[in-house]
Coordinates of C-alpha atoms and ligand atoms in Angstrom, one line a residue:
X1 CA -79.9 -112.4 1.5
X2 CA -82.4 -110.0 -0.5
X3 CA -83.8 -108.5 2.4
X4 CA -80.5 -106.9 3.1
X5 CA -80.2 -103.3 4.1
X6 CA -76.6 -103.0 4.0
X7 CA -74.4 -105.0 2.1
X8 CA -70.4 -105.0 2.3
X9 CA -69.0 -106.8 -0.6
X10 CA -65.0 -107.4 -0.5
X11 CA -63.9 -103.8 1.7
X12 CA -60.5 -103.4 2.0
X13 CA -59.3 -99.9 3.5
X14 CA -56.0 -98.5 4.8
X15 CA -55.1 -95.2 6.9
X16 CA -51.6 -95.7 5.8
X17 CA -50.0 -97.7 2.9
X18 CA -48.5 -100.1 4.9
X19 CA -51.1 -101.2 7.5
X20 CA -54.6 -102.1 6.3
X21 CA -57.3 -101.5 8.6
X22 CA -60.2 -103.7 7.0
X23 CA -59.0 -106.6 4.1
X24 CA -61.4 -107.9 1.8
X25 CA -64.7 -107.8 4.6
X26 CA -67.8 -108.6 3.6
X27 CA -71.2 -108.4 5.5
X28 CA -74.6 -108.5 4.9
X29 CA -76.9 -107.1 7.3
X30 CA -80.8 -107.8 7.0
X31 CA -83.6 -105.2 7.6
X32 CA -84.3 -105.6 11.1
X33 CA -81.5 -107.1 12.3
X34 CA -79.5 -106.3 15.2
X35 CA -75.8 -106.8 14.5
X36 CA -73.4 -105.9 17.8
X37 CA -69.5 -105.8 15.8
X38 CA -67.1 -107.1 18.5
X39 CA -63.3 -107.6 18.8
X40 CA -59.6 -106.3 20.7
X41 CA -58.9 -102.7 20.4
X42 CA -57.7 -101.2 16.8
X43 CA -58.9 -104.4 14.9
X44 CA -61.4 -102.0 12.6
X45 CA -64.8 -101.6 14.3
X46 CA -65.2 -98.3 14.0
X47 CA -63.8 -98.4 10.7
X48 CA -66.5 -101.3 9.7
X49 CA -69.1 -99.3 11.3
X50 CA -68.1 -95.9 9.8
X51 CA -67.7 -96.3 6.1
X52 CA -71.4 -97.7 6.5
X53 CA -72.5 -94.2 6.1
X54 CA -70.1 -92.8 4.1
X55 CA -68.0 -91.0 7.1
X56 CA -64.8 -92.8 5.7
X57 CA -64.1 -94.3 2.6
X58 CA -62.6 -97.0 1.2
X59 CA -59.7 -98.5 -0.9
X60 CA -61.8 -101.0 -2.9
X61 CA -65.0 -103.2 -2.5
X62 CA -68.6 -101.8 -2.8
X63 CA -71.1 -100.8 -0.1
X64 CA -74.9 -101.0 -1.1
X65 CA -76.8 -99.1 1.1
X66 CA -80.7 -100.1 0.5
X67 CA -80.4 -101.2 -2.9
X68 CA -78.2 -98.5 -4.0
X69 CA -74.6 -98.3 -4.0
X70 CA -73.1 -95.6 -1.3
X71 CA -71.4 -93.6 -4.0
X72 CA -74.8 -92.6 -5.8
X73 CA -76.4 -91.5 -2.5
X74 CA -76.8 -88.1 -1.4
X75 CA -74.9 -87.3 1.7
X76 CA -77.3 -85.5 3.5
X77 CA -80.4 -88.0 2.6
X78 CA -77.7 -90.7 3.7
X79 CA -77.5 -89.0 7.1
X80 CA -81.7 -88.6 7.5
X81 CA -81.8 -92.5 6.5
X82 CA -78.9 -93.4 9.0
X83 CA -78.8 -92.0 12.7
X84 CA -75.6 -92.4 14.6
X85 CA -74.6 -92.6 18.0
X86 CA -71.2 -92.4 19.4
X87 CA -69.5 -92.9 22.8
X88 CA -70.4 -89.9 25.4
X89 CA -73.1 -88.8 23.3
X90 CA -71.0 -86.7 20.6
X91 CA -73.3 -83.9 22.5
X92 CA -72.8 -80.1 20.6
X93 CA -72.2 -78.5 24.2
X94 CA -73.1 -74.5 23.4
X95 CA -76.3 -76.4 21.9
X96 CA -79.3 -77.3 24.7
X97 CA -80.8 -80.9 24.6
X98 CA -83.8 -79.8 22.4
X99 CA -81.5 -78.3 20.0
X100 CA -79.3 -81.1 20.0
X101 CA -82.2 -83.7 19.6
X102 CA -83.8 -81.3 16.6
X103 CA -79.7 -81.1 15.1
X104 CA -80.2 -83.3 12.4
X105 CA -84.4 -81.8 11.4
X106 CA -83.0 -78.3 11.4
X107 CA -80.3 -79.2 8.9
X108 CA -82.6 -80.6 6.6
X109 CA -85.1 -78.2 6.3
X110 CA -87.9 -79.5 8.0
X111 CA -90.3 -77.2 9.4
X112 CA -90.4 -75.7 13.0
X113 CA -94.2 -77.6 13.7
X114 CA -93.0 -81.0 12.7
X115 CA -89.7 -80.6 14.8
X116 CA -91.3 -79.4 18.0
X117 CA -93.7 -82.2 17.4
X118 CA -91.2 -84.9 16.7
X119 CA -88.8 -83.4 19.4
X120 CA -91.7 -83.7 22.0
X121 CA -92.6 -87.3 20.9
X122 CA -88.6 -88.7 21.4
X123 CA -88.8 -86.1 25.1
X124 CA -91.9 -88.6 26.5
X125 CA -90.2 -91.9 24.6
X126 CA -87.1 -91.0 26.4
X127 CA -88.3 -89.8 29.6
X128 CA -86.9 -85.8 29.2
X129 CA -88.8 -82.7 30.7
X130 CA -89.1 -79.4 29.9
X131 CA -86.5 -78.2 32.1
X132 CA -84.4 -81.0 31.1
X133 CA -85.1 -80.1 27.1
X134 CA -83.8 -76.6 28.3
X135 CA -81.1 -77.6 29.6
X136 CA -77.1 -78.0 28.0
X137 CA -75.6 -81.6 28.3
X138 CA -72.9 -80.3 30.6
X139 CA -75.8 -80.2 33.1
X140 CA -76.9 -84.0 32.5
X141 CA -75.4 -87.1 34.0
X142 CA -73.7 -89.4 31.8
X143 CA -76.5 -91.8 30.8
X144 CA -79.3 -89.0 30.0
X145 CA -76.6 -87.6 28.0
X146 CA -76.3 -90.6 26.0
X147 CA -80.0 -91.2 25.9
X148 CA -79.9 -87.4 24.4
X149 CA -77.6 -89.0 22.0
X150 CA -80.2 -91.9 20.8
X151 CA -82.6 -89.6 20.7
X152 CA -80.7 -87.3 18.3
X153 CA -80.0 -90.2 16.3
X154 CA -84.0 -91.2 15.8
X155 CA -84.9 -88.3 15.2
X156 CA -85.5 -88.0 11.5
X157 CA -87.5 -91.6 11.9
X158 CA -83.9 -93.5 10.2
X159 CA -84.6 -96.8 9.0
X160 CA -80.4 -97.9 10.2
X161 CA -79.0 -96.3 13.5
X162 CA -75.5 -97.2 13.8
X163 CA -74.1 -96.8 17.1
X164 CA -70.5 -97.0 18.5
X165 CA -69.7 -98.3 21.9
X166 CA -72.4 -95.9 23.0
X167 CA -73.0 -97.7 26.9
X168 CA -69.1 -97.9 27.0
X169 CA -68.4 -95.1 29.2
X170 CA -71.4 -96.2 31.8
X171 CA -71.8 -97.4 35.1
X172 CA -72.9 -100.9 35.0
X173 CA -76.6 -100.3 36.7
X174 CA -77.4 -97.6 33.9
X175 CA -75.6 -99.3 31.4
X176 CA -78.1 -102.3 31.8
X177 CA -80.9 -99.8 32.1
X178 CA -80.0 -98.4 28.5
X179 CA -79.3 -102.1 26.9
X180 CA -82.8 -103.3 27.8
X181 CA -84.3 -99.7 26.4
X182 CA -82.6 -100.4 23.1
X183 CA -83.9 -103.6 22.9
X184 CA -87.5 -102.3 23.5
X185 CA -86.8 -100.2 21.1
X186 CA -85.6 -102.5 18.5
X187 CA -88.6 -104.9 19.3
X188 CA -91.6 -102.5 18.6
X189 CA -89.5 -100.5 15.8
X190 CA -88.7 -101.6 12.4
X191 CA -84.6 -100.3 12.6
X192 CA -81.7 -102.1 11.5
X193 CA -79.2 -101.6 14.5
X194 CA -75.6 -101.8 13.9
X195 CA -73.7 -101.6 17.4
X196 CA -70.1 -101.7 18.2
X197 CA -68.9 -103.1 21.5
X198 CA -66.3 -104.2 24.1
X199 CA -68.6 -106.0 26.4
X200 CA -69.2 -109.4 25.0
X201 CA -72.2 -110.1 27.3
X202 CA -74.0 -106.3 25.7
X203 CA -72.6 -108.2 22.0
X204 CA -74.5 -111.9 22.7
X205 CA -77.3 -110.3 25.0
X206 CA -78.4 -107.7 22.5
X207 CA -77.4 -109.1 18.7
X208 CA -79.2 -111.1 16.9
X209 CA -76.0 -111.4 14.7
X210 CA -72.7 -110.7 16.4
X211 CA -69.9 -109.6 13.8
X212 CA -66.4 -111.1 15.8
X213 CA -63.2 -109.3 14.1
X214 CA -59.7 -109.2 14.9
X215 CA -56.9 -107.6 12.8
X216 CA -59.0 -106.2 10.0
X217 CA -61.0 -109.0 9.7
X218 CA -64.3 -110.7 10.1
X219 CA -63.6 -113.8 11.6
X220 CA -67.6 -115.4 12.3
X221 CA -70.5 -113.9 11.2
X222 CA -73.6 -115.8 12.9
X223 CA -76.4 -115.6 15.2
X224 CA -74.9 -115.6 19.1
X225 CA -76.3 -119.3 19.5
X226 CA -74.5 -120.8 16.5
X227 CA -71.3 -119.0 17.4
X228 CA -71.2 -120.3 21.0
X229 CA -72.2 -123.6 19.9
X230 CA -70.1 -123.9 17.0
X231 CA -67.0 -121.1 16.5
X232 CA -65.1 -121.4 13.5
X233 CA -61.3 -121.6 15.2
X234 CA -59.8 -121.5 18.8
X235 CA -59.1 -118.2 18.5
X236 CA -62.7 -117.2 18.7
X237 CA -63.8 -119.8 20.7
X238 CA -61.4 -118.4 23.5
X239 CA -61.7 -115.1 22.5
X240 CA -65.8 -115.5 23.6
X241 CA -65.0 -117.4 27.1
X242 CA -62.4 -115.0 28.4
Ligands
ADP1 P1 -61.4 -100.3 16.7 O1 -62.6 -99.4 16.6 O2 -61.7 -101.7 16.6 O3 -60.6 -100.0 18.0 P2 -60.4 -98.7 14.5 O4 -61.3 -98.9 13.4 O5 -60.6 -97.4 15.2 O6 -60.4 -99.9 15.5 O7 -58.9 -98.7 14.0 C1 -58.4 -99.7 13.1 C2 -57.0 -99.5 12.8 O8 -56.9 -98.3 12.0 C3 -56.1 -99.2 14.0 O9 -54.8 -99.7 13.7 C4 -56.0 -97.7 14.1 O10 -54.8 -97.3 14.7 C5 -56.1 -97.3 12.6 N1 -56.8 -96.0 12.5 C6 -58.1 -95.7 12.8 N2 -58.4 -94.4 12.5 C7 -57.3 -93.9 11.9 C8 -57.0 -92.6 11.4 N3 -57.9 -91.6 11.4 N4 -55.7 -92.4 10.9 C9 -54.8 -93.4 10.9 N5 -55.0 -94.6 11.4 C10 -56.2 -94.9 11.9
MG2 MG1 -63.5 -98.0 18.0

């Protein structure tokens, strides 16, 4: 593809020498896309989704990142380019929800006009008031913490926002609530969205590419209707009716 935004060519990565975590994956992710990474516990999504960015590394393969190979980007450019969301928000507690949501702007030097402005802007898109901007994440519910989290993540306008099993620790009504905001959000916004899950309804519902892996490995790489109507092996095909 030559639209791609991030392309994985031949990854292979291990914690420790004897068990590989990723072998020899490759992906290529368009701009605009909305990839969802699905498969059993410990079989490398968060691996996949975190060398992406440059928060792990890797044993051998390349990563491209927008034309330009991960090792020759500047880390801190990287992390304005790419927001990231993890599971429970990944809130700083001592920090209030405006500093949290201005974390990533502070760090890179942008001045204290443009963040209140920008901070203010993601407060209406997300639905936050003053008192709640004031206020420390301990003192939010779980799913306005995590919508603190998106908003961290947007912040610095990325063009990729990875996210990792961010609804996973939900209830199911505000679960729903925050799946059909993100794909608002993905609609009327020009962001590549990279998402891991468990929940293989939020994977087909939300991606328009779903990433299936098990054991270190991609196994189908396709749009949801091409892998329901034609999955590679009975593993996957069972593996998507359970
Ligand atoms: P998933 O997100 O699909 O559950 P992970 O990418 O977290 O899987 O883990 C893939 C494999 O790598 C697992 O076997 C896990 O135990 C191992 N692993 C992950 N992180 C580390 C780490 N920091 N040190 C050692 N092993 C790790
Ligand atoms: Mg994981």
């Amino acid at each position: 593809m030559n639209n791609s935004v991030i392309e994985i060519v031949n990854v292979t990565k291990s914690y420790e020498p004897e068990s590989k975590a990723l072998i020899n994956v490759s992906l290529d992710i368009s701009q605009g896309a909305f990839v969802t990474i699905i498969g059993p516990s410990g079989c490398g999504k968060t691996t996949l989704l975190r060398l992406m960015n440059g928060m792990t590394g890797i044993d051998s393969g390349k990563i491209i990142v927008m034309d330009k190979d991960l090792e020759n980007w500047d880390k801190i450019q990287l992390r304005r380019k790419i927001g990231y969301v993890i599971q429970q928000g990944g809130l700083f507690p001592h920090l209030t929800v405006r500093q949290n949501i201005a974390f990533v702007l502070r760090i890179s030097s942008v001045e204290k006009q443009a963040i209140e402005k920008r901070v203010s802007e993601l407060a209406k898109m997300m639905g936050f008031d003053e008192r709640q901007l004031n206020a420390f994440p301990s003192e939010l519910s779980g799913g306005q913490q995590q919508r603190v989290g998106v908003a961290r993540a947007l912040a610095s306008r990325p063009e990729i926002v990875l996210m990792d099993e961010p609804f996973g620790a939900l209830d199911n009504i505000t679960r729903r609530n925050l799946q059909h905001e993100i794909k608002e959000m993905h609609r009327k916004m020009k962001i590549t969205f990279i998402m891991v899950t468990h929940d293989l309804h939020e994977a087909f519902t939300l991606g328009t590419h779903v990433a299936i892996m098990n054991k270190g490995e991609i196994v189908q790489f396709d749009t949801p209707e091409n892998i329901q109507h034609e999955p590679v092996n009975k593993w996957v095909k069972e593996f998507i009716h359970i």
